[in-house]
Amino acid sequence: MALPTIAIVGRPNVGKSTLFNRIAGERISIVEDVEGVTRDRIYATGEWLNRSFSMIDTGGIDDVDAPFMEQIKHQAEIAMEEADVIVFVVSGKEGITDADEYVARKLYKTHKPVILAVNKVDNPE
């Protein structure tokens, strides 16, 4: 039986790869403070409350004309198609942005369960 699959999606630099690495228990995805580091889908297995699942890290989605953005969006769309559940990561530090709203509209069209994860709420800077 296949493991349930979770896709981690959101706009650039909200902490998707950090969350992915934390759940995986090791550094699999590269984490930097610049946009566009994660471009392809990255897979790992995670476990929560004695339940195993597959997870997919994705690049940050935005509605801008930036280098590689079309490829990043395409990779994220594949991950969303493969997923049983989508974790939508937003930053509590910056609040909801136009890019977050763009991602939310894409997620709505998937008709899949979405879990909202508000990240960066522990850092007062």
mmCIF file with all atom_site columns, C-alpha atoms in Angstrom:
data_model
loop_
_atom_site.group_PDB
_atom_site.id
_atom_site.type_symbol
_atom_site.label_atom_id
_atom_site.label_alt_id
_atom_site.label_comp_id
_atom_site.label_asym_id
_atom_site.label_entity_id
_atom_site.label_seq_id
_atom_site.pdbx_PDB_ins_code
_atom_site.Cartn_x
_atom_site.Cartn_y
_atom_site.Cartn_z
_atom_site.occupancy
_atom_site.B_iso_or_equiv
_atom_site.pdbx_formal_charge
_atom_site.auth_seq_id
_atom_site.auth_comp_id
_atom_site.auth_asym_id
_atom_site.auth_atom_id
_atom_site.pdbx_PDB_model_num
ATOM 1   C CA . MET A 1 1   ? 0.000   0.000  0.000   1.00 0.00 ? 1   MET A CA 1
ATOM 2   C CA . ALA A 1 2   ? 1.353   3.426  -0.972  1.00 0.00 ? 2   ALA A CA 1
ATOM 3   C CA . LEU A 1 3   ? 2.086   5.954  1.730   1.00 0.00 ? 3   LEU A CA 1
ATOM 4   C CA . PRO A 1 4   ? -0.103  9.062  1.880   1.00 0.00 ? 4   PRO A CA 1
ATOM 5   C CA . THR A 1 5   ? 1.624   11.986 0.179   1.00 0.00 ? 5   THR A CA 1
ATOM 6   C CA . ILE A 1 6   ? 1.890   15.528 1.518   1.00 0.00 ? 6   ILE A CA 1
ATOM 7   C CA . ALA A 1 7   ? 3.051   18.446 -0.655  1.00 0.00 ? 7   ALA A CA 1
ATOM 8   C CA . ILE A 1 8   ? 4.558   21.457 1.104   1.00 0.00 ? 8   ILE A CA 1
ATOM 9   C CA . VAL A 1 9   ? 3.806   24.610 -0.908  1.00 0.00 ? 9   VAL A CA 1
ATOM 10  C CA . GLY A 1 10  ? 3.866   28.381 -0.517  1.00 0.00 ? 10  GLY A CA 1
ATOM 11  C CA . ARG A 1 11  ? 5.470   31.540 -1.802  1.00 0.00 ? 11  ARG A CA 1
ATOM 12  C CA . PRO A 1 12  ? 9.270   31.963 -1.758  1.00 0.00 ? 12  PRO A CA 1
ATOM 13  C CA . ASN A 1 13  ? 11.098  32.189 1.576   1.00 0.00 ? 13  ASN A CA 1
ATOM 14  C CA . VAL A 1 14  ? 8.348   31.205 3.998   1.00 0.00 ? 14  VAL A CA 1
ATOM 15  C CA . GLY A 1 15  ? 10.274  28.210 5.376   1.00 0.00 ? 15  GLY A CA 1
ATOM 16  C CA . LYS A 1 16  ? 8.987   25.295 3.285   1.00 0.00 ? 16  LYS A CA 1
ATOM 17  C CA . SER A 1 17  ? 12.378  23.588 3.018   1.00 0.00 ? 17  SER A CA 1
ATOM 18  C CA . THR A 1 18  ? 13.148  24.155 6.701   1.00 0.00 ? 18  THR A CA 1
ATOM 19  C CA . LEU A 1 19  ? 9.838   22.519 7.643   1.00 0.00 ? 19  LEU A CA 1
ATOM 20  C CA . PHE A 1 20  ? 10.509  19.674 5.192   1.00 0.00 ? 20  PHE A CA 1
ATOM 21  C CA . ASN A 1 21  ? 13.990  19.049 6.662   1.00 0.00 ? 21  ASN A CA 1
ATOM 22  C CA . ARG A 1 22  ? 12.674  19.211 10.219  1.00 0.00 ? 22  ARG A CA 1
ATOM 23  C CA . ILE A 1 23  ? 10.001  16.589 9.559   1.00 0.00 ? 23  ILE A CA 1
ATOM 24  C CA . ALA A 1 24  ? 12.466  14.426 7.608   1.00 0.00 ? 24  ALA A CA 1
ATOM 25  C CA . GLY A 1 25  ? 14.896  14.604 10.524  1.00 0.00 ? 25  GLY A CA 1
ATOM 26  C CA . GLU A 1 26  ? 17.837  15.496 8.285   1.00 0.00 ? 26  GLU A CA 1
ATOM 27  C CA . ARG A 1 27  ? 19.018  18.200 5.897   1.00 0.00 ? 27  ARG A CA 1
ATOM 28  C CA . ILE A 1 28  ? 17.773  17.074 2.495   1.00 0.00 ? 28  ILE A CA 1
ATOM 29  C CA . SER A 1 29  ? 16.642  20.378 0.977   1.00 0.00 ? 29  SER A CA 1
ATOM 30  C CA . ILE A 1 30  ? 19.033  23.302 0.712   1.00 0.00 ? 30  ILE A CA 1
ATOM 31  C CA . VAL A 1 31  ? 17.988  26.251 2.892   1.00 0.00 ? 31  VAL A CA 1
ATOM 32  C CA . GLU A 1 32  ? 19.097  29.803 2.010   1.00 0.00 ? 32  GLU A CA 1
ATOM 33  C CA . ASP A 1 33  ? 17.786  33.324 2.601   1.00 0.00 ? 33  ASP A CA 1
ATOM 34  C CA . VAL A 1 34  ? 17.491  33.955 -1.146  1.00 0.00 ? 34  VAL A CA 1
ATOM 35  C CA . GLU A 1 35  ? 14.582  33.077 -3.412  1.00 0.00 ? 35  GLU A CA 1
ATOM 36  C CA . GLY A 1 36  ? 14.720  30.306 -5.991  1.00 0.00 ? 36  GLY A CA 1
ATOM 37  C CA . VAL A 1 37  ? 17.050  27.848 -4.246  1.00 0.00 ? 37  VAL A CA 1
ATOM 38  C CA . THR A 1 38  ? 14.494  25.011 -4.414  1.00 0.00 ? 38  THR A CA 1
ATOM 39  C CA . ARG A 1 39  ? 13.408  24.564 -8.028  1.00 0.00 ? 39  ARG A CA 1
ATOM 40  C CA . ASP A 1 40  ? 12.560  20.887 -8.401  1.00 0.00 ? 40  ASP A CA 1
ATOM 41  C CA . ARG A 1 41  ? 10.405  18.577 -6.325  1.00 0.00 ? 41  ARG A CA 1
ATOM 42  C CA . ILE A 1 42  ? 12.316  16.924 -3.477  1.00 0.00 ? 42  ILE A CA 1
ATOM 43  C CA . TYR A 1 43  ? 10.960  13.776 -1.839  1.00 0.00 ? 43  TYR A CA 1
ATOM 44  C CA . ALA A 1 44  ? 11.445  12.256 1.606   1.00 0.00 ? 44  ALA A CA 1
ATOM 45  C CA . THR A 1 45  ? 9.609   10.068 4.064   1.00 0.00 ? 45  THR A CA 1
ATOM 46  C CA . GLY A 1 46  ? 8.354   11.490 7.329   1.00 0.00 ? 46  GLY A CA 1
ATOM 47  C CA . GLU A 1 47  ? 6.655   10.154 10.418  1.00 0.00 ? 47  GLU A CA 1
ATOM 48  C CA . TRP A 1 48  ? 4.198   11.808 12.782  1.00 0.00 ? 48  TRP A CA 1
ATOM 49  C CA . LEU A 1 49  ? 2.425   10.063 15.670  1.00 0.00 ? 49  LEU A CA 1
ATOM 50  C CA . ASN A 1 50  ? 3.697   6.673  14.445  1.00 0.00 ? 50  ASN A CA 1
ATOM 51  C CA . ARG A 1 51  ? 2.270   7.224  10.947  1.00 0.00 ? 51  ARG A CA 1
ATOM 52  C CA . SER A 1 52  ? 4.594   7.261  7.963   1.00 0.00 ? 52  SER A CA 1
ATOM 53  C CA . PHE A 1 53  ? 3.995   9.409  4.901   1.00 0.00 ? 53  PHE A CA 1
ATOM 54  C CA . SER A 1 54  ? 5.764   10.659 1.816   1.00 0.00 ? 54  SER A CA 1
ATOM 55  C CA . MET A 1 55  ? 6.350   14.381 1.513   1.00 0.00 ? 55  MET A CA 1
ATOM 56  C CA . ILE A 1 56  ? 7.320   16.671 -1.318  1.00 0.00 ? 56  ILE A CA 1
ATOM 57  C CA . ASP A 1 57  ? 9.202   19.948 -0.917  1.00 0.00 ? 57  ASP A CA 1
ATOM 58  C CA . THR A 1 58  ? 8.507   22.507 -3.644  1.00 0.00 ? 58  THR A CA 1
ATOM 59  C CA . GLY A 1 59  ? 9.976   25.786 -4.809  1.00 0.00 ? 59  GLY A CA 1
ATOM 60  C CA . GLY A 1 60  ? 8.265   29.029 -3.908  1.00 0.00 ? 60  GLY A CA 1
ATOM 61  C CA . ILE A 1 61  ? 5.318   29.936 -6.118  1.00 0.00 ? 61  ILE A CA 1
ATOM 62  C CA . ASP A 1 62  ? 4.728   33.532 -7.136  1.00 0.00 ? 62  ASP A CA 1
ATOM 63  C CA . ASP A 1 63  ? 2.954   35.359 -9.955  1.00 0.00 ? 63  ASP A CA 1
ATOM 64  C CA . VAL A 1 64  ? 6.027   37.272 -11.117 1.00 0.00 ? 64  VAL A CA 1
ATOM 65  C CA . ASP A 1 65  ? 8.213   37.136 -14.196 1.00 0.00 ? 65  ASP A CA 1
ATOM 66  C CA . ALA A 1 66  ? 11.363  35.860 -12.493 1.00 0.00 ? 66  ALA A CA 1
ATOM 67  C CA . PRO A 1 67  ? 14.061  33.496 -13.775 1.00 0.00 ? 67  PRO A CA 1
ATOM 68  C CA . PHE A 1 68  ? 12.905  29.869 -13.594 1.00 0.00 ? 68  PHE A CA 1
ATOM 69  C CA . MET A 1 69  ? 9.473   30.812 -12.142 1.00 0.00 ? 69  MET A CA 1
ATOM 70  C CA . GLU A 1 70  ? 7.495   28.975 -14.832 1.00 0.00 ? 70  GLU A CA 1
ATOM 71  C CA . GLN A 1 71  ? 9.521   25.797 -14.227 1.00 0.00 ? 71  GLN A CA 1
ATOM 72  C CA . ILE A 1 72  ? 9.161   26.153 -10.453 1.00 0.00 ? 72  ILE A CA 1
ATOM 73  C CA . LYS A 1 73  ? 5.382   26.589 -10.799 1.00 0.00 ? 73  LYS A CA 1
ATOM 74  C CA . HIS A 1 74  ? 5.198   23.545 -13.075 1.00 0.00 ? 74  HIS A CA 1
ATOM 75  C CA . GLN A 1 75  ? 7.125   21.406 -10.558 1.00 0.00 ? 75  GLN A CA 1
ATOM 76  C CA . ALA A 1 76  ? 4.866   22.609 -7.723  1.00 0.00 ? 76  ALA A CA 1
ATOM 77  C CA . GLU A 1 77  ? 1.756   21.812 -9.776  1.00 0.00 ? 77  GLU A CA 1
ATOM 78  C CA . ILE A 1 78  ? 3.008   18.249 -10.305 1.00 0.00 ? 78  ILE A CA 1
ATOM 79  C CA . ALA A 1 79  ? 3.564   17.932 -6.542  1.00 0.00 ? 79  ALA A CA 1
ATOM 80  C CA . MET A 1 80  ? 0.032   19.189 -5.855  1.00 0.00 ? 80  MET A CA 1
ATOM 81  C CA . GLU A 1 81  ? -1.368  16.626 -8.305  1.00 0.00 ? 81  GLU A CA 1
ATOM 82  C CA . GLU A 1 82  ? 0.583   13.821 -6.591  1.00 0.00 ? 82  GLU A CA 1
ATOM 83  C CA . ALA A 1 83  ? -0.429  14.902 -3.084  1.00 0.00 ? 83  ALA A CA 1
ATOM 84  C CA . ASP A 1 84  ? -3.261  13.569 -0.976  1.00 0.00 ? 84  ASP A CA 1
ATOM 85  C CA . VAL A 1 85  ? -2.961  16.595 1.335   1.00 0.00 ? 85  VAL A CA 1
ATOM 86  C CA . ILE A 1 86  ? -1.288  19.976 0.818   1.00 0.00 ? 86  ILE A CA 1
ATOM 87  C CA . VAL A 1 87  ? 0.455   21.968 3.551   1.00 0.00 ? 87  VAL A CA 1
ATOM 88  C CA . PHE A 1 88  ? 0.251   25.674 2.665   1.00 0.00 ? 88  PHE A CA 1
ATOM 89  C CA . VAL A 1 89  ? 3.087   27.504 4.431   1.00 0.00 ? 89  VAL A CA 1
ATOM 90  C CA . VAL A 1 90  ? 2.789   31.252 5.071   1.00 0.00 ? 90  VAL A CA 1
ATOM 91  C CA . SER A 1 91  ? 4.942   33.621 7.102   1.00 0.00 ? 91  SER A CA 1
ATOM 92  C CA . GLY A 1 92  ? 3.528   35.028 10.320  1.00 0.00 ? 92  GLY A CA 1
ATOM 93  C CA . LYS A 1 93  ? 6.298   37.615 10.207  1.00 0.00 ? 93  LYS A CA 1
ATOM 94  C CA . GLU A 1 94  ? 5.184   39.350 6.989   1.00 0.00 ? 94  GLU A CA 1
ATOM 95  C CA . GLY A 1 95  ? 1.497   38.497 7.077   1.00 0.00 ? 95  GLY A CA 1
ATOM 96  C CA . ILE A 1 96  ? -0.567  37.534 4.046   1.00 0.00 ? 96  ILE A CA 1
ATOM 97  C CA . THR A 1 97  ? 0.823   38.903 0.772   1.00 0.00 ? 97  THR A CA 1
ATOM 98  C CA . ASP A 1 98  ? -0.417  39.047 -2.817  1.00 0.00 ? 98  ASP A CA 1
ATOM 99  C CA . ALA A 1 99  ? 1.814   36.038 -3.512  1.00 0.00 ? 99  ALA A CA 1
ATOM 100 C CA . ASP A 1 100 ? 0.097   34.086 -0.698  1.00 0.00 ? 100 ASP A CA 1
ATOM 101 C CA . GLU A 1 101 ? -3.272  34.924 -2.226  1.00 0.00 ? 101 GLU A CA 1
ATOM 102 C CA . TYR A 1 102 ? -2.015  33.751 -5.628  1.00 0.00 ? 102 TYR A CA 1
ATOM 103 C CA . VAL A 1 103 ? -0.940  30.417 -4.113  1.00 0.00 ? 103 VAL A CA 1
ATOM 104 C CA . ALA A 1 104 ? -4.254  30.098 -2.240  1.00 0.00 ? 104 ALA A CA 1
ATOM 105 C CA . ARG A 1 105 ? -6.183  30.476 -5.507  1.00 0.00 ? 105 ARG A CA 1
ATOM 106 C CA . LYS A 1 106 ? -4.074  27.700 -7.070  1.00 0.00 ? 106 LYS A CA 1
ATOM 107 C CA . LEU A 1 107 ? -4.686  25.452 -4.053  1.00 0.00 ? 107 LEU A CA 1
ATOM 108 C CA . TYR A 1 108 ? -8.430  26.068 -4.155  1.00 0.00 ? 108 TYR A CA 1
ATOM 109 C CA . LYS A 1 109 ? -8.520  24.710 -7.705  1.00 0.00 ? 109 LYS A CA 1
ATOM 110 C CA . THR A 1 110 ? -6.943  21.399 -6.611  1.00 0.00 ? 110 THR A CA 1
ATOM 111 C CA . HIS A 1 111 ? -10.031 20.405 -4.545  1.00 0.00 ? 111 HIS A CA 1
ATOM 112 C CA . LYS A 1 112 ? -7.658  18.695 -2.085  1.00 0.00 ? 112 LYS A CA 1
ATOM 113 C CA . PRO A 1 113 ? -7.462  19.074 1.693   1.00 0.00 ? 113 PRO A CA 1
ATOM 114 C CA . VAL A 1 114 ? -5.201  21.989 2.643   1.00 0.00 ? 114 VAL A CA 1
ATOM 115 C CA . ILE A 1 115 ? -3.542  22.507 6.021   1.00 0.00 ? 115 ILE A CA 1
ATOM 116 C CA . LEU A 1 116 ? -2.433  26.078 6.748   1.00 0.00 ? 116 LEU A CA 1
ATOM 117 C CA . ALA A 1 117 ? 0.960   26.272 8.477   1.00 0.00 ? 117 ALA A CA 1
ATOM 118 C CA . VAL A 1 118 ? 1.923   29.710 9.802   1.00 0.00 ? 118 VAL A CA 1
ATOM 119 C CA . ASN A 1 119 ? 5.703   29.793 10.103  1.00 0.00 ? 119 ASN A CA 1
ATOM 120 C CA . LYS A 1 120 ? 8.178   32.298 11.588  1.00 0.00 ? 120 LYS A CA 1
ATOM 121 C CA . VAL A 1 121 ? 5.964   33.245 14.529  1.00 0.00 ? 121 VAL A CA 1
ATOM 122 C CA . ASP A 1 122 ? 8.678   32.416 17.057  1.00 0.00 ? 122 ASP A CA 1
ATOM 123 C CA . ASN A 1 123 ? 11.175  34.986 15.758  1.00 0.00 ? 123 ASN A CA 1
ATOM 124 C CA . PRO A 1 124 ? 10.428  38.538 16.980  1.00 0.00 ? 124 PRO A CA 1
ATOM 125 C CA . GLU A 1 125 ? 12.754  40.171 14.389  1.00 0.00 ? 125 GLU A CA 1
#
